[in-house]
Amino acid sequence: MERQRRIRTYENHHIYGAEIAGAFLREFGYDKKKLELVQKCILNHRGSNVMEKQSPEEICVADADSISHFDAVPSLFYLAYVQRKLGIDDGIDFVKNKLNHSYQKLSERGKEIYKDKYEQVISLLV
């Protein structure tokens, strides 16, 4: 039951995150227009929900989400082997696919900046 709840939360974390941010920012009297911009950044950051990013802030948040995967490779292996209980080869494929997907969803500028790190990490998984 707990695992199912975590999966639903993970799959919809962009929605939950936007709701939580909205409640938090309203509590502190945040300007409504700025609050909506923050929520839009959170809603549009996911690579699996491809939505057009219309502001530099949306691009920045989406890129940061992707880049974080390259700095958290051990947690991706934990997700693959412990939480998803994948075998060795399937776990490596899972991590490679996640990193490839993360790189592909970067903005063109993000790809330029992170190309070397992406290639270094992927080369370790071949």
Coordinates of N, CA and C in Angstrom, one line a residue, residues 17-123:
G17 N 3.7 19.2 -6.0 CA 4.6 20.3 -5.7 C 4.1 21.6 -6.0
A18 N 3.3 21.8 -7.1 CA 2.7 23.1 -7.4 C 1.6 23.4 -6.4
E19 N 0.9 22.4 -5.9 CA -0.2 22.7 -4.9 C 0.5 23.1 -3.6
I20 N 1.5 22.4 -3.2 CA 2.2 22.7 -1.9 C 2.8 24.1 -2.0
A21 N 3.5 24.4 -3.1 CA 4.1 25.7 -3.3 C 3.1 26.8 -3.2
G22 N 1.9 26.6 -3.9 CA 0.8 27.6 -3.9 C 0.3 27.9 -2.5
A23 N 0.1 26.8 -1.7 CA -0.4 27.0 -0.4 C 0.6 27.7 0.5
F24 N 1.9 27.3 0.4 CA 2.9 27.9 1.1 C 3.1 29.4 0.8
L25 N 3.1 29.7 -0.5 CA 3.3 31.1 -0.9 C 2.1 32.0 -0.6
R26 N 0.9 31.4 -0.7 CA -0.3 32.2 -0.3 C -0.3 32.5 1.2
E27 N 0.1 31.6 2.0 CA 0.2 31.8 3.5 C 1.1 33.0 3.8
F28 N 2.1 33.2 3.0 CA 3.0 34.3 3.3 C 2.7 35.6 2.4
G29 N 1.5 35.6 1.8 CA 1.0 36.8 1.1 C 1.8 37.0 -0.2
Y30 N 2.3 36.0 -0.8 CA 3.0 36.1 -2.1 C 2.1 36.7 -3.1
D31 N 2.6 37.6 -4.0 CA 1.8 38.2 -5.1 C 1.2 37.1 -6.0
K32 N 0.0 37.2 -6.3 CA -0.8 36.1 -7.0 C -0.1 35.8 -8.4
K33 N 0.3 36.8 -9.1 CA 0.9 36.6 -10.4 C 2.2 35.9 -10.3
K34 N 3.0 36.2 -9.3 CA 4.3 35.5 -9.1 C 4.1 34.1 -8.6
L35 N 3.1 33.9 -7.8 CA 2.7 32.6 -7.3 C 2.3 31.7 -8.5
E36 N 1.6 32.2 -9.4 CA 1.2 31.5 -10.6 C 2.4 31.1 -11.5
L37 N 3.3 32.0 -11.6 CA 4.6 31.7 -12.3 C 5.4 30.6 -11.7
V38 N 5.5 30.7 -10.4 CA 6.2 29.6 -9.7 C 5.5 28.3 -9.9
Q39 N 4.2 28.3 -9.8 CA 3.4 27.0 -10.0 C 3.6 26.5 -11.4
K40 N 3.6 27.4 -12.4 CA 3.8 27.0 -13.8 C 5.2 26.4 -14.0
C41 N 6.2 26.9 -13.3 CA 7.6 26.3 -13.4 C 7.6 24.9 -12.9
I42 N 6.9 24.7 -11.8 CA 6.9 23.4 -11.1 C 6.1 22.4 -12.0
L43 N 4.9 22.8 -12.5 CA 4.1 22.0 -13.3 C 4.8 21.6 -14.6
N44 N 5.6 22.5 -15.2 CA 6.2 22.2 -16.5 C 7.6 21.7 -16.5
H45 N 8.1 21.3 -15.3 CA 9.5 20.9 -15.2 C 9.7 19.4 -15.7
R46 N 8.7 18.6 -15.7 CA 8.9 17.2 -15.9 C 9.2 16.8 -17.4
G47 N 10.2 16.0 -17.6 CA 10.5 15.5 -18.9 C 9.4 14.6 -19.5
S48 N 8.8 13.8 -18.6 CA 7.8 12.9 -19.1 C 6.5 13.6 -19.5
N49 N 6.3 14.8 -19.0 CA 5.1 15.6 -19.4 C 5.6 16.8 -20.2
V50 N 5.9 16.5 -21.5 CA 6.5 17.6 -22.3 C 5.5 18.7 -22.5
M51 N 5.8 19.8 -22.0 CA 5.0 21.0 -22.1 C 5.9 22.1 -22.6
E52 N 5.4 23.0 -23.4 CA 6.2 24.1 -23.8 C 6.6 25.1 -22.7
K53 N 7.9 25.3 -22.6 CA 8.4 26.2 -21.5 C 8.4 27.6 -22.1
Q54 N 7.7 28.5 -21.5 CA 7.6 29.9 -22.1 C 8.4 30.9 -21.4
S55 N 9.0 30.6 -20.3 CA 9.8 31.7 -19.6 C 11.2 31.1 -19.3
P56 N 12.1 32.0 -19.1 CA 13.5 31.5 -18.8 C 13.5 30.8 -17.4
E57 N 12.5 31.1 -16.5 CA 12.4 30.4 -15.3 C 12.0 29.0 -15.4
E58 N 11.0 28.8 -16.3 CA 10.5 27.4 -16.6 C 11.7 26.6 -17.2
I59 N 12.4 27.1 -18.1 CA 13.6 26.4 -18.7 C 14.6 26.1 -17.7
C60 N 14.9 27.0 -16.8 CA 15.9 26.9 -15.7 C 15.5 25.7 -14.8
V61 N 14.2 25.7 -14.3 CA 13.7 24.7 -13.4 C 13.8 23.3 -14.1
A62 N 13.3 23.2 -15.3 CA 13.3 22.0 -16.1 C 14.8 21.5 -16.2
D63 N 15.7 22.4 -16.6 CA 17.1 22.0 -16.7 C 17.7 21.5 -15.4
A64 N 17.4 22.2 -14.3 CA 17.9 21.8 -13.0 C 17.4 20.4 -12.6
D65 N 16.1 20.1 -13.0 CA 15.6 18.8 -12.7 C 16.4 17.7 -13.4
S66 N 16.7 18.0 -14.7 CA 17.4 17.0 -15.4 C 18.9 16.9 -14.9
I67 N 19.5 18.0 -14.7 CA 20.9 18.0 -14.3 C 21.1 17.3 -12.9
S68 N 20.1 17.4 -12.1 CA 20.2 16.8 -10.8 C 20.4 15.3 -10.9
H69 N 19.9 14.7 -11.9 CA 20.1 13.2 -12.1 C 21.6 12.8 -12.3
F70 N 22.3 13.7 -12.9 CA 23.7 13.4 -13.2 C 24.6 13.6 -11.9
D71 N 24.0 14.3 -11.0 CA 24.7 14.5 -9.7 C 24.2 13.5 -8.6
A72 N 23.3 12.7 -9.0 CA 22.7 11.7 -8.1 C 22.6 10.3 -8.6
V73 N 23.6 9.9 -9.3 CA 23.6 8.6 -10.0 C 23.5 7.5 -8.9
P74 N 24.1 7.6 -7.8 CA 23.9 6.5 -6.8 C 22.4 6.3 -6.4
S75 N 21.7 7.5 -6.3 CA 20.3 7.3 -6.0 C 19.5 6.7 -7.1
L76 N 19.9 6.9 -8.3 CA 19.3 6.2 -9.4 C 19.5 4.7 -9.3
F77 N 20.7 4.3 -9.0 CA 21.0 2.8 -8.8 C 20.2 2.3 -7.6
Y78 N 20.0 3.1 -6.5 CA 19.2 2.7 -5.4 C 17.7 2.5 -5.9
L79 N 17.2 3.4 -6.7 CA 15.9 3.3 -7.2 C 15.8 2.0 -8.0
A80 N 16.7 1.8 -8.9 CA 16.7 0.6 -9.8 C 16.8 -0.7 -9.0
Y81 N 17.8 -0.8 -8.1 CA 18.1 -2.1 -7.5 C 17.3 -2.4 -6.2
V82 N 17.1 -1.4 -5.4 CA 16.4 -1.6 -4.1 C 14.9 -1.4 -4.3
Q83 N 14.5 -0.2 -4.8 CA 13.1 0.0 -4.8 C 12.4 -0.7 -5.9
R84 N 13.0 -0.8 -7.1 CA 12.3 -1.5 -8.2 C 12.8 -3.0 -8.4
K85 N 13.8 -3.3 -7.6 CA 14.2 -4.7 -7.5 C 14.6 -5.3 -8.9
L86 N 15.3 -4.5 -9.7 CA 15.8 -4.9 -11.0 C 17.0 -5.7 -10.9
G87 N 17.3 -6.6 -11.9 CA 18.5 -7.3 -12.0 C 19.6 -6.4 -12.4
I88 N 20.9 -6.9 -12.4 CA 22.0 -6.1 -12.8 C 21.9 -5.4 -14.1
D89 N 21.7 -6.2 -15.2 CA 21.6 -5.6 -16.5 C 20.4 -4.6 -16.7
D90 N 19.3 -5.0 -16.1 CA 18.1 -4.2 -16.2 C 18.3 -2.9 -15.4
G91 N 19.0 -3.0 -14.3 CA 19.3 -1.8 -13.5 C 20.1 -0.8 -14.2
I92 N 21.2 -1.3 -14.9 CA 22.1 -0.5 -15.7 C 21.3 0.2 -16.8
D93 N 20.5 -0.6 -17.5 CA 19.7 -0.1 -18.6 C 18.7 1.0 -18.1
F94 N 18.1 0.8 -16.9 CA 17.2 1.8 -16.3 C 18.0 3.1 -16.1
V95 N 19.1 3.0 -15.5 CA 19.9 4.2 -15.2 C 20.3 4.9 -16.4
K96 N 20.8 4.1 -17.4 CA 21.3 4.7 -18.7 C 20.1 5.4 -19.4
N97 N 18.9 4.8 -19.4 CA 17.8 5.4 -20.0 C 17.3 6.6 -19.3
K98 N 17.4 6.6 -18.0 CA 17.0 7.8 -17.2 C 17.9 9.0 -17.6
L99 N 19.2 8.7 -17.6 CA 20.2 9.7 -17.9 C 20.1 10.2 -19.3
N100 N 19.9 9.3 -20.3 CA 19.7 9.7 -21.7 C 18.4 10.6 -21.8
H101 N 17.4 10.2 -21.2 CA 16.1 10.9 -21.2 C 16.3 12.3 -20.6
S102 N 17.0 12.4 -19.5 CA 17.3 13.6 -18.8 C 18.1 14.6 -19.7
Y103 N 19.1 14.0 -20.3 CA 19.9 14.8 -21.2 C 19.1 15.4 -22.4
Q104 N 18.3 14.5 -23.0 CA 17.5 14.9 -24.1 C 16.5 16.0 -23.8
K105 N 16.0 16.1 -22.6 CA 15.0 17.1 -22.2 C 15.7 18.4 -21.9
L106 N 17.0 18.5 -21.8 CA 17.6 19.7 -21.5 C 17.4 20.7 -22.6
S107 N 17.4 22.0 -22.3 CA 17.4 23.0 -23.3 C 18.7 22.9 -24.1
E108 N 18.8 23.6 -25.3 CA 20.0 23.5 -26.1 C 21.2 24.1 -25.3
R109 N 21.0 25.2 -24.5 CA 22.0 25.7 -23.7 C 22.5 24.8 -22.6
G110 N 21.5 24.1 -22.0 CA 21.8 23.1 -21.0 C 22.6 22.0 -21.5
K111 N 22.3 21.5 -22.7 CA 23.0 20.4 -23.4 C 24.5 20.9 -23.6
E112 N 24.7 22.1 -24.0 CA 26.1 22.6 -24.2 C 26.8 22.6 -22.9
I113 N 26.2 23.0 -21.9 CA 26.9 23.1 -20.6 C 27.2 21.8 -20.0
Y114 N 26.3 20.8 -20.2 CA 26.4 19.6 -19.5 C 26.8 18.4 -20.3
K115 N 27.2 18.7 -21.6 CA 27.6 17.6 -22.5 C 28.8 16.8 -21.9
D116 N 29.8 17.4 -21.4 CA 31.0 16.6 -21.0 C 30.6 15.7 -19.8
K117 N 29.8 16.2 -18.8 CA 29.5 15.4 -17.7 C 28.6 14.3 -18.1
Y118 N 27.6 14.5 -19.0 CA 26.7 13.5 -19.5 C 27.6 12.4 -20.2
E119 N 28.5 12.7 -21.0 CA 29.3 11.7 -21.7 C 30.2 11.0 -20.7
Q120 N 30.7 11.6 -19.7 CA 31.5 10.9 -18.7 C 30.7 9.9 -17.9
V121 N 29.5 10.3 -17.5 CA 28.7 9.4 -16.7 C 28.2 8.2 -17.6
I122 N 27.8 8.5 -18.8 CA 27.3 7.4 -19.7 C 28.5 6.5 -20.0
S123 N 29.7 7.0 -20.1 CA 30.8 6.1 -20.5 C 31.1 5.1 -19.3

